[in-house]
Short mmCIF file of C-alpha atoms in Angstrom, two decimals:
data_model
loop_
_atom_site.label_atom_id
_atom_site.label_comp_id
_atom_site.label_asym_id
_atom_site.label_seq_id
_atom_site.Cartn_x
_atom_site.Cartn_y
_atom_site.Cartn_z
CA MET A 29 255.38 88.93 3.96
CA PHE A 30 256.32 86.57 1.16
CA GLU A 31 257.68 88.11 -1.95
CA THR A 32 256.26 86.82 -5.18
CA ARG A 33 258.18 88.30 -8.04
CA SER A 34 256.88 86.18 -10.87
CA ARG A 35 253.32 85.83 -12.00
CA ALA A 36 253.56 82.05 -11.70
CA SER A 37 254.53 82.08 -8.03
CA ARG A 38 251.69 84.46 -7.30
CA ILE A 39 249.22 82.07 -8.90
CA VAL A 40 250.71 79.12 -7.01
CA LEU A 41 250.23 80.95 -3.72
CA GLN A 42 246.66 81.86 -4.61
CA VAL A 43 245.79 78.28 -5.53
CA LEU A 44 247.50 77.01 -2.39
CA VAL A 45 245.51 79.24 -0.07
CA THR A 46 242.27 78.40 -1.87
CA LEU A 47 242.91 74.68 -1.43
CA MET A 48 243.74 75.19 2.23
CA VAL A 49 240.57 77.15 2.86
CA LEU A 50 238.30 74.52 1.32
CA PRO A 51 238.18 72.20 4.37
CA PHE A 52 237.03 75.17 6.41
CA LEU A 53 234.19 75.83 4.04
CA PHE A 54 233.16 72.19 3.66
CA PRO A 55 231.15 71.75 6.90
CA LEU A 56 229.29 75.01 6.26
CA ILE A 57 228.32 73.91 2.76
CA VAL A 58 227.20 70.53 4.06
CA MET A 59 225.12 72.25 6.71
CA VAL A 60 223.24 74.44 4.25
CA GLN A 61 222.92 71.71 1.63
CA GLY A 62 221.70 69.15 4.18
CA SER A 63 219.13 71.54 5.55
CA LEU A 64 217.61 71.91 2.10
CA ALA A 65 217.54 68.20 1.34
CA GLY A 66 214.28 66.29 1.27
CA GLN A 67 211.51 68.80 1.59
CA GLY A 68 213.64 71.82 0.71
CA TRP A 69 212.50 75.10 2.22
CA GLU A 70 209.66 73.24 3.90
CA ASN A 71 212.23 72.17 6.52
CA TYR A 72 212.78 75.76 7.49
CA ARG A 73 209.08 76.45 7.66
CA THR A 74 208.56 73.51 10.02
CA VAL A 75 211.44 74.58 12.25
CA LEU A 76 210.41 78.22 12.29
CA SER A 77 206.84 77.31 13.16
CA GLN A 78 207.96 75.58 16.36
CA PRO A 79 206.56 77.67 19.21
CA GLU A 80 209.73 77.10 21.28
CA LEU A 81 212.06 78.76 18.78
CA PRO A 82 211.45 82.42 19.74
CA LEU A 83 211.66 81.38 23.39
CA PHE A 84 215.15 79.94 22.96
CA PHE A 85 216.24 83.06 21.14
CA ARG A 86 214.78 85.34 23.74
CA ASN A 87 216.46 83.40 26.54
CA SER A 88 219.85 83.57 24.87
CA VAL A 89 219.49 87.30 24.30
CA ILE A 90 218.44 87.96 27.89
CA ILE A 91 221.25 85.87 29.35
CA ALA A 92 223.84 87.41 27.05
CA LEU A 93 222.73 90.98 27.77
CA ILE A 94 222.64 90.62 31.54
CA THR A 95 225.96 88.77 31.61
CA ILE A 96 227.61 91.43 29.46
CA ALA A 97 226.27 94.25 31.65
CA LEU A 98 227.43 92.48 34.80
CA VAL A 99 230.87 91.62 33.43
CA LEU A 100 231.42 95.09 32.02
CA ALA A 101 230.45 96.92 35.19
CA ALA A 102 232.48 94.68 37.48
CA THR A 103 235.47 94.61 35.15
CA MET A 104 235.72 98.34 34.63
CA LEU A 105 235.49 99.11 38.33
CA ALA A 106 237.85 96.34 39.37
CA ALA A 107 240.40 97.14 36.68
CA PHE A 108 240.30 100.80 37.69
CA ALA A 109 241.00 99.89 41.30
CA PHE A 110 243.78 97.48 40.35
CA SER A 111 245.39 99.93 38.00
CA LYS A 112 244.98 103.39 39.49
CA LEU A 113 244.09 103.20 43.16
CA TRP A 114 246.53 102.38 45.93
CA LEU A 115 244.99 99.70 48.03
CA ARG A 116 246.48 97.46 50.63
CA GLY A 117 247.19 94.00 49.24
CA ARG A 118 246.30 95.07 45.73
CA GLU A 119 248.68 92.67 44.05
CA VAL A 120 247.63 89.76 46.26
CA PHE A 121 244.02 90.19 45.26
CA PHE A 122 245.00 90.53 41.65
CA TRP A 123 246.85 87.22 41.72
CA LEU A 124 243.95 85.56 43.51
CA LEU A 125 241.75 86.75 40.69
CA LEU A 126 244.18 85.53 38.04
CA ALA A 127 244.32 82.08 39.60
CA ALA A 128 240.64 81.80 38.74
CA LEU A 129 241.54 82.25 35.07
CA THR A 130 242.56 78.65 34.73
CA LEU A 131 239.42 77.20 36.29
CA PRO A 132 237.57 75.05 33.77
CA GLU A 133 233.83 75.30 34.22
CA VAL A 134 233.33 71.54 34.71
CA ILE A 135 235.23 71.75 37.98
CA LEU A 136 232.68 74.11 39.40
CA LEU A 137 229.77 71.97 38.29
CA THR A 138 229.18 70.11 41.53
CA PRO A 139 229.46 73.03 43.96
CA MET A 140 227.46 75.32 41.71
CA PHE A 141 224.77 72.71 41.38
CA SER A 142 224.29 72.46 45.11
CA ILE A 143 224.48 76.25 45.56
CA SER A 144 221.85 76.92 42.95
CA LEU A 145 219.56 74.28 44.45
CA GLN A 146 219.98 75.79 47.91
CA LEU A 147 219.33 79.32 46.67
CA GLY A 148 216.38 78.20 44.59
CA LEU A 149 218.06 79.46 41.44
CA TYR A 150 217.94 76.16 39.62
CA ASP A 151 216.30 76.44 36.21
CA THR A 152 216.38 80.26 36.28
CA TYR A 153 218.44 82.63 34.16
CA LEU A 154 220.53 83.57 37.16
CA SER A 155 221.87 80.04 37.61
CA VAL A 156 223.62 80.44 34.26
CA ILE A 157 224.35 84.17 34.32
CA LEU A 158 226.21 84.26 37.63
CA PRO A 159 228.70 81.44 36.87
CA LEU A 160 229.22 82.74 33.34
CA ALA A 161 229.99 86.22 34.62
CA ALA A 162 232.16 84.93 37.46
CA LEU A 163 234.23 82.83 35.05
CA GLN A 164 234.57 85.65 32.55
CA ILE A 165 235.55 88.43 34.94
CA PRO A 166 239.12 87.34 35.83
CA PHE A 167 240.05 87.35 32.18
CA THR A 168 238.41 90.65 31.32
CA VAL A 169 239.88 92.33 34.40
CA LEU A 170 243.33 91.23 33.26
CA LEU A 171 242.67 92.76 29.83
CA ALA A 172 241.22 95.99 31.14
CA ARG A 173 243.95 96.47 33.72
CA THR A 174 246.69 96.07 31.14
CA PHE A 175 244.90 98.63 29.02
CA MET A 176 244.37 101.06 31.88
CA ASN A 177 248.02 100.79 32.89
CA GLY A 178 248.71 102.43 29.55
CA ILE A 179 246.75 105.54 30.55
CA PRO A 180 249.16 108.00 32.17
CA ASP A 181 248.60 108.53 35.90
CA GLY A 182 249.05 112.24 35.24
CA LEU A 183 245.60 112.51 33.68
CA PHE A 184 244.03 111.02 36.74
CA GLU A 185 246.03 113.26 39.06
CA ALA A 186 245.17 116.35 37.03
CA ALA A 187 241.48 115.58 37.47
CA ARG A 188 242.12 115.22 41.19
CA ILE A 189 243.78 118.62 41.39
CA ASP A 190 240.85 120.14 39.55
CA GLY A 191 238.70 118.91 42.39
CA ALA A 192 237.19 115.73 40.97
CA THR A 193 236.43 112.90 43.34
CA THR A 194 237.77 109.42 42.58
CA TRP A 195 234.35 108.43 41.31
CA GLN A 196 234.05 111.49 39.04
CA SER A 197 237.47 110.99 37.55
CA PHE A 198 236.65 107.36 36.89
CA LEU A 199 233.45 108.37 35.16
CA HIS A 200 234.74 111.32 33.15
CA VAL A 201 238.41 110.55 32.58
CA ILE A 202 238.98 106.81 32.66
CA LEU A 203 235.76 105.47 31.15
CA PRO A 204 235.83 107.51 27.92
CA LEU A 205 239.45 106.52 27.36
CA THR A 206 238.82 102.80 27.78
CA ARG A 207 236.13 102.48 25.14
CA PRO A 208 238.22 100.27 22.82
CA ILE A 209 238.89 97.67 25.49
CA ALA A 210 235.28 97.87 26.65
CA ALA A 211 234.18 97.00 23.13
CA ALA A 212 236.56 94.04 23.10
CA ILE A 213 235.16 92.84 26.42
CA VAL A 214 231.61 93.06 25.11
CA VAL A 215 232.47 90.98 22.06
CA LEU A 216 234.40 88.38 24.04
CA THR A 217 231.65 88.01 26.60
CA LEU A 218 229.02 87.84 23.88
CA ILE A 219 230.79 84.95 22.14
CA THR A 220 231.40 82.99 25.33
CA THR A 221 227.88 83.49 26.62
CA TRP A 222 226.09 82.87 23.38
CA ASN A 223 228.07 79.69 22.66
CA ASP A 224 228.13 78.21 26.13
CA TYR A 225 226.66 74.76 26.27
CA LEU A 226 227.60 73.07 29.52
CA LEU A 227 225.96 75.48 31.95
CA PRO A 228 222.58 75.65 30.21
CA LEU A 229 222.71 71.88 29.82
CA VAL A 230 223.04 71.34 33.55
CA PHE A 231 221.11 74.25 35.00
CA LEU A 232 218.26 74.90 32.60
CA GLN A 233 215.65 72.23 32.31
CA SER A 234 212.48 73.75 30.86
CA PRO A 235 212.15 75.17 27.33
CA GLU A 236 211.07 78.45 28.96
CA THR A 237 214.62 79.09 30.10
CA GLN A 238 216.84 77.12 27.72
CA THR A 239 219.22 78.83 25.35
CA ILE A 240 219.93 78.67 21.68
CA THR A 241 222.79 76.18 22.07
CA MET A 242 220.28 73.64 23.33
CA LEU A 243 218.23 74.04 20.18
CA PRO A 244 219.82 71.36 17.97
CA GLN A 245 219.53 68.77 20.75
CA PHE A 246 215.96 69.84 21.36
CA PHE A 247 215.13 69.32 17.71
CA VAL A 248 216.84 65.96 17.68
CA GLY A 249 214.26 65.00 20.28
CA GLN A 250 211.48 66.73 18.37
CA PHE A 251 212.08 65.36 14.89
CA SER A 252 213.77 62.12 16.00
CA ASN A 253 215.78 61.13 12.96
CA ASP A 254 214.85 63.81 10.49
CA GLN A 255 218.38 65.14 10.01
CA THR A 256 217.33 67.75 7.48
CA LYS A 257 215.21 69.62 10.03
CA VAL A 258 217.94 69.37 12.66
CA LEU A 259 220.36 70.89 10.17
CA ALA A 260 217.85 73.59 9.28
CA ALA A 261 217.69 74.39 12.98
CA ALA A 262 221.49 74.52 13.08
CA VAL A 263 221.55 76.97 10.17
CA ILE A 264 218.95 79.16 11.85
CA THR A 265 220.97 79.29 15.07
CA ALA A 266 224.25 79.87 13.25
CA LEU A 267 222.94 82.72 11.07
CA PRO A 268 222.71 85.44 13.72
CA GLU A 269 226.30 84.74 14.76
CA ILE A 270 227.62 84.89 11.23
CA ILE A 271 225.69 88.08 10.51
CA ALA A 272 226.90 89.67 13.73
CA TYR A 273 230.45 88.74 12.84
CA LEU A 274 230.22 90.09 9.31
CA CYS A 275 228.79 93.39 10.54
CA LEU A 276 231.29 93.85 13.35
CA GLN A 277 234.21 92.08 11.70
CA LYS A 278 236.87 94.50 12.91
CA LEU A 279 235.50 94.54 16.43
CA PHE A 280 235.39 90.74 16.66
CA GLU A 281 238.91 90.26 15.40
CA ARG A 282 240.35 93.03 17.52
CA GLY A 283 238.45 91.82 20.57
CA LEU A 284 239.67 88.26 20.24
CA ALA A 285 243.21 89.33 19.42
CA ALA A 286 243.22 91.56 22.49
CA GLY A 287 241.88 88.57 24.38
CA ALA A 288 244.92 86.40 23.89
CA LEU A 289 247.70 88.94 23.54
CA LYS A 290 248.20 89.82 27.14
CA MET B 25 236.17 102.91 45.20
CA ILE B 26 234.33 101.00 47.90
CA LEU B 27 232.00 99.68 45.25
CA SER B 28 234.80 98.48 43.01
CA VAL B 29 236.72 96.79 45.80
CA GLY B 30 233.46 95.30 47.03
CA LEU B 31 232.78 93.77 43.66
CA VAL B 32 236.23 92.26 43.55
CA TYR B 33 235.72 90.84 47.00
CA ILE B 34 232.46 89.31 45.89
CA CYS B 35 234.16 87.69 42.92
CA ILE B 36 237.00 86.32 44.98
CA GLY B 37 234.64 85.31 47.73
CA TYR B 38 232.45 83.55 45.22
CA THR B 39 235.38 81.60 43.79
CA GLY B 40 236.63 80.86 47.29
CA TYR B 41 233.20 79.71 48.37
CA ILE B 42 233.07 77.32 45.46
CA ALA B 43 236.55 76.08 46.21
CA THR B 44 235.67 75.21 49.79
CA LEU B 45 232.50 73.50 48.66
CA ASP B 46 234.55 71.56 46.20
CA TRP B 47 236.50 70.06 49.06
CA ASP B 48 233.78 69.61 51.65
CA GLY B 49 230.45 69.50 49.91
CA SER B 50 231.40 66.85 47.39
CA ALA B 51 229.02 64.24 48.74
CA PRO B 52 225.34 65.19 49.02
CA ASP B 53 224.94 62.92 52.06
CA PRO B 54 227.93 64.09 54.03
CA GLU B 55 229.39 60.67 54.54
CA SER B 56 233.12 61.09 54.73
CA VAL B 57 235.09 58.60 52.71
CA GLY B 58 238.42 60.31 53.13
CA LEU B 59 240.72 59.77 50.22
CA ALA B 60 238.86 56.73 48.91
CA ASN B 61 237.74 58.67 45.85
CA PHE B 62 241.32 59.51 45.02
CA THR B 63 242.63 55.98 45.43
CA ARG B 64 239.79 54.83 43.20
CA LEU B 65 240.78 57.47 40.68
CA PHE B 66 244.35 56.27 40.36
CA ALA B 67 243.16 52.72 39.80
CA ASP B 68 240.53 53.78 37.26
CA PRO B 69 241.59 52.77 33.73
CA ILE B 70 239.09 55.17 32.17
CA PHE B 71 240.67 58.07 34.05
CA TRP B 72 244.07 57.23 32.60
CA ARG B 73 242.61 56.81 29.13
CA ALA B 74 240.92 60.20 29.46
CA MET B 75 244.27 61.66 30.52
CA ALA B 76 246.05 60.09 27.55
CA HIS B 77 243.38 61.40 25.20
CA THR B 78 243.71 64.87 26.67
CA VAL B 79 247.50 64.89 26.22
CA LEU B 80 247.36 63.53 22.68
CA PHE B 81 244.55 65.94 21.85
CA PHE B 82 246.59 68.86 23.14
CA VAL B 83 249.76 67.93 21.22
CA VAL B 84 247.97 67.37 17.92
CA THR B 85 245.58 70.31 18.01
CA PHE B 86 248.24 72.73 19.23
CA THR B 87 250.75 71.70 16.55
CA VAL B 88 248.31 71.71 13.66
CA GLN B 89 246.58 74.93 14.69
CA THR B 90 249.85 76.76 15.16
CA VAL B 91 251.30 75.64 11.85
CA LEU B 92 248.08 76.36 9.96
CA GLY B 93 247.67 79.69 11.71
CA ILE B 94 251.19 80.80 10.82
CA VAL B 95 250.92 79.63 7.22
CA PHE B 96 247.57 81.36 6.68
CA ALA B 97 248.79 84.54 8.34
CA VAL B 98 251.97 84.66 6.24
CA ILE B 99 250.15 83.97 2.99
CA LEU B 100 247.44 86.52 3.68
CA HIS B 101 250.08 89.09 4.57
CA SER B 102 251.61 88.54 1.15
CA ARG B 103 249.96 90.25 -1.75
CA ILE B 104 247.00 88.07 -2.50
CA ARG B 105 243.65 88.61 -4.14
CA LEU B 106 240.40 88.41 -2.14
CA GLY B 107 242.30 88.30 1.14
CA VAL B 108 239.25 89.45 3.10
CA LEU B 109 237.18 86.56 1.80
CA TYR B 110 239.73 83.98 2.97
CA LYS B 111 239.94 85.69 6.32
CA ILE B 112 236.19 85.48 6.81
CA ILE B 113 236.02 81.81 5.83
CA ILE B 114 238.78 80.86 8.24
CA PHE B 115 237.38 82.91 11.05
CA VAL B 116 233.67 82.10 10.86
CA PRO B 117 234.01 78.74 12.70
CA VAL B 118 235.37 80.60 15.75
CA VAL B 119 232.11 82.45 16.31
CA LEU B 120 229.91 79.40 15.73
CA ALA B 121 228.83 77.46 18.80
CA PRO B 122 230.20 73.91 18.96
CA ALA B 123 226.74 72.87 20.07
CA VAL B 124 225.29 74.20 16.84
CA MET B 125 227.86 72.53 14.62
CA ALA B 126 227.76 69.14 16.37
CA PRO B 127 224.77 67.75 14.41
CA VAL B 128 226.45 68.84 11.19
CA PHE B 129 229.62 66.95 12.02
CA ARG B 130 227.69 63.89 13.12
CA GLN B 131 226.08 63.98 9.71
CA ILE B 132 229.34 64.47 7.80
CA PHE B 133 231.17 61.60 9.45
CA ALA B 134 228.24 59.17 9.51
CA ALA B 135 228.47 55.91 7.57
CA ASP B 136 226.49 57.42 4.67
CA GLY B 137 227.83 60.92 5.34
CA GLN B 138 229.41 63.49 3.07
CA PHE B 139 232.96 62.66 4.13
CA ASN B 140 232.68 59.11 2.86
CA GLU B 141 231.05 60.39 -0.34
CA LEU B 142 233.97 62.74 -0.79
CA LEU B 143 236.44 59.90 -0.31
CA ARG B 144 234.61 57.80 -2.91
CA ALA B 145 234.55 60.72 -5.31
CA LEU B 146 238.30 61.06 -4.89
CA GLY B 147 238.76 57.36 -5.62
CA MET B 148 239.59 56.45 -2.03
CA GLY B 149 236.32 54.64 -1.41
CA SER B 150 238.13 51.79 0.34
CA LEU B 151 238.87 54.16 3.22
CA ALA B 152 235.22 54.95 3.78
CA HIS B 153 233.74 53.66 7.00
CA PRO B 154 231.65 54.90 9.92
CA TRP B 155 234.22 57.26 11.39
CA LEU B 156 232.55 58.01 14.67
CA ALA B 157 231.51 54.45 15.44
CA ASP B 158 235.08 53.15 15.12
CA SER B 159 237.07 53.70 18.27
CA ALA B 160 240.28 54.06 16.24
CA THR B 161 239.03 57.01 14.19
CA ALA B 162 236.63 58.75 16.56
CA LEU B 163 239.37 60.62 18.43
CA PRO B 164 241.08 61.96 15.28
CA VAL B 165 237.69 63.18 14.07
CA ILE B 166 237.16 65.05 17.36
CA MET B 167 240.60 66.61 16.94
CA GLY B 168 239.80 67.57 13.38
CA ILE B 169 236.62 69.32 14.46
CA THR B 170 238.48 71.23 17.14
CA ILE B 171 241.17 72.27 14.68
CA TRP B 172 238.49 73.38 12.25
CA GLN B 173 236.90 75.48 14.94
CA TRP B 174 239.94 77.18 16.48
CA THR B 175 242.45 77.66 13.67
CA GLY B 176 240.67 80.92 12.89
CA LEU B 177 241.67 82.25 16.29
CA THR B 178 245.36 81.31 16.01
CA PHE B 179 245.32 82.76 12.52
CA ILE B 180 243.91 86.09 13.69
CA LEU B 181 246.42 86.24 16.54
CA TYR B 182 249.38 85.57 14.27
CA TYR B 183 247.98 87.93 11.69
CA ALA B 184 247.80 90.71 14.28
CA ALA B 185 251.26 89.89 15.63
CA MET B 186 252.80 89.90 12.15
CA SER B 187 251.48 93.36 11.40
CA GLN B 188 253.64 94.53 14.30
CA ILE B 189 256.82 93.40 12.56
CA ASP B 190 258.65 96.32 11.01
CA PRO B 191 258.60 95.92 7.20
CA GLU B 192 261.98 97.64 7.03
CA VAL B 193 263.62 94.76 8.88
CA ILE B 194 262.30 92.34 6.28
CA GLU B 195 263.33 94.72 3.53
CA ALA B 196 266.85 94.86 4.95
CA ALA B 197 267.00 91.07 5.13
CA ARG B 198 265.95 90.83 1.50
CA ILE B 199 268.68 93.22 0.45
CA ASP B 200 271.12 91.02 2.34
CA GLY B 201 269.91 88.18 0.17
CA ALA B 202 267.51 86.31 2.44
CA GLY B 203 264.88 84.18 0.68
CA ASN B 204 261.28 83.62 1.73
CA ILE B 205 262.05 80.66 4.00
CA ARG B 206 264.96 82.48 5.60
CA VAL B 207 262.78 85.51 6.33
CA LEU B 208 260.15 83.24 7.84
CA THR B 209 262.48 81.35 10.18
CA SER B 210 264.80 84.20 11.15
CA ILE B 211 262.49 87.19 11.38
CA ILE B 212 258.82 86.30 11.41
CA LEU B 213 258.88 83.31 13.75
CA PRO B 214 261.01 84.96 16.46
CA GLY B 215 258.82 88.04 16.08
CA VAL B 216 255.65 86.17 16.96
CA LYS B 217 257.10 84.09 19.79
CA GLY B 218 254.93 85.81 22.38
CA THR B 219 251.83 84.87 20.42
CA THR B 220 252.93 81.26 20.25
CA LEU B 221 253.28 81.15 24.03
CA ALA B 222 249.85 82.73 24.46
CA ILE B 223 248.37 80.12 22.11
CA LEU B 224 250.21 77.37 23.98
CA MET B 225 248.56 78.55 27.17
CA LEU B 226 245.13 78.74 25.54
CA SER B 227 245.58 75.24 24.08
CA VAL B 228 246.55 73.69 27.41
CA ILE B 229 243.52 75.16 29.13
CA GLY B 230 241.38 74.36 26.11
CA ALA B 231 242.46 70.71 26.09
CA LEU B 232 241.78 70.34 29.79
CA LYS B 233 238.39 71.99 29.35
CA THR B 234 237.33 69.97 26.29
CA PHE B 235 233.72 69.09 26.72
CA ASP B 236 231.25 70.33 24.12
CA VAL B 237 232.61 68.64 21.03
CA PRO B 238 233.18 65.09 22.34
CA TYR B 239 230.02 65.22 24.43
CA LEU B 240 227.83 66.25 21.54
CA VAL B 241 229.47 64.42 18.68
CA THR B 242 230.36 61.07 20.20
CA GLY B 243 229.18 61.24 23.80
CA GLY B 244 232.61 60.02 24.92
CA GLY B 245 232.20 56.75 23.06
CA PRO B 246 232.51 54.38 21.39
CA ASN B 247 233.81 52.37 24.32
CA TYR B 248 235.34 55.48 25.98
CA ALA B 249 237.53 56.11 22.92
CA THR B 250 236.85 59.84 23.07
CA GLU B 251 236.46 60.25 26.82
CA PHE B 252 238.13 63.42 28.09
CA LEU B 253 238.51 64.69 31.63
CA GLY B 254 235.68 67.16 31.05
CA THR B 255 233.22 64.61 29.70
CA TYR B 256 234.21 62.06 32.34
CA ILE B 257 233.59 64.53 35.16
CA TYR B 258 230.22 65.32 33.67
CA ARG B 259 229.35 61.65 33.22
CA GLN B 260 230.29 60.84 36.82
CA SER B 261 228.68 63.89 38.39
CA ILE B 262 225.39 64.22 36.56
CA PRO B 263 224.14 61.09 34.78
CA LEU B 264 225.81 58.66 37.21
CA ALA B 265 225.19 60.98 40.18
CA ASP B 266 228.50 59.99 41.75
CA VAL B 267 229.17 63.53 42.85
CA GLY B 268 232.03 62.68 45.20
CA TYR B 269 234.01 60.91 42.53
CA GLY B 270 233.25 63.66 40.05
CA ALA B 271 234.62 66.18 42.53
CA ALA B 272 237.78 64.12 43.03
CA LEU B 273 238.26 64.11 39.27
CA SER B 274 237.66 67.87 39.24
CA ILE B 275 240.37 68.39 41.83
CA MET B 276 242.80 66.45 39.66
CA LEU B 277 241.85 68.62 36.70
CA LEU B 278 242.27 71.77 38.77
CA ILE B 279 245.72 70.73 39.95
CA LEU B 280 246.75 69.98 36.37
CA ALA B 281 245.38 73.29 35.10
CA VAL B 282 247.15 75.36 37.74
CA PHE B 283 250.36 73.38 37.33
CA PHE B 284 250.51 73.85 33.58
CA SER B 285 249.58 77.51 33.67
CA LEU B 286 252.31 78.16 36.22
CA LEU B 287 254.72 76.24 34.00
CA VAL B 288 253.84 78.22 30.90
CA GLY B 289 253.66 81.43 32.91
CA SER B 290 257.20 81.02 34.23
CA ARG B 291 258.49 80.25 30.74
CA GLN B 292 256.82 83.42 29.56
CA ARG B 293 258.45 85.55 32.23
CA LYS B 294 261.86 84.04 31.55
CA ASP B 295 261.59 84.85 27.88
CA ALA B 296 260.34 88.35 28.43
#
């Protein structure tokens, strides 16, 4: 966007952006450096040898996968109905759904707590998966509907004329065309689910069910004041996310951009 | 079709179910206290402090994130070396869980932490002090962490929005003699107005939702200096087990959230 005609101005810009990026790098450097302080790599060995570590990972993976599957299925079907089917009160339901967009999760804490106790879901994966999915769906439906509105109705009608049922045309016409937005939804849901802290904090009590975001706190309890091991644990939990981002860079950025640009 | 509508009904029903429980099921022993919780709320100094923190937090984080996001996006759209590297560095915090980064930040801003070391190295050692234990500096630190975490998102959004601007328009402006600043204020900024509104909306909801960072880094302290609505609701509902009061606070938060999103939403429609 900016034009830099002279060599000097180009260098100034480069130096400027480097300086501005440094504060963003600083905490990451501190994290890695701190985790290697004291006993060096020994910190990692201690953390990795904790029997709970694979459990936390497994729990996060399970919760993320089920939530993504749930959100994706519900979103695609709902968005299809909102976008392409003529239903009575369609817009009313859509606005009811959108109103849920603004709900912060803390608000739902009390009612969800009593529901999960009554249903016997407390301290199970479902007590986290269901609220996570329910809070994610309004947003993803909004995204998917906007996207589906861009698919011409003619395609859908043509499939109808060729004798396809609504369900078949959804499966064979709409679904293949909505792959980009489906990918964005997967990424968005993955980030929210993987990083969520409040719900696991309240609903998951035993290490058998707790997620990766509880790990640093868990290690604070485990190693009391040994900061280096806590930081090593932080690095270990951060690594999969950074690797996933680097591998799917385009998908992440597109997904998040689609997320906010309604 | 039945399946899809059914699923939507379940979602709405679920939210509705929660909403009714929010009103009725607030107290575990169903002793009705009427509006007592709300009168208590308006007289509660900590509630008002939490509100003030939330507003201040919103104004500061929104302004800084927007400005930084625009500046980064503009610079990285200019011809610059290693652009991808900068992009990755700015964006990585977005994918990291606040819960994972919290111990790192506690370490950095501790009395013997890296931030104080940095200040001493820069010859500003007199400024060094325990940042999180001082109620005057704890809130700015929380804001700083949030800005660190979310600037990547505003950056990506602006970056995407700026690629939509037709280069020929900018070219034409240049031929007409517009400088860099003029191009920025007259073409780029109006061109990304929609993005700014979207970020405004995200920031309002984000500020109202703030929980992870203050809870994990300062626990709302010292002396309630970093108490937010989110952390206060949690403190009242779970550790203090005052579920009714927590629910009253939640209702306030809900009203605020809906009010502001309607406000921003109507602005958005007017501009469109």
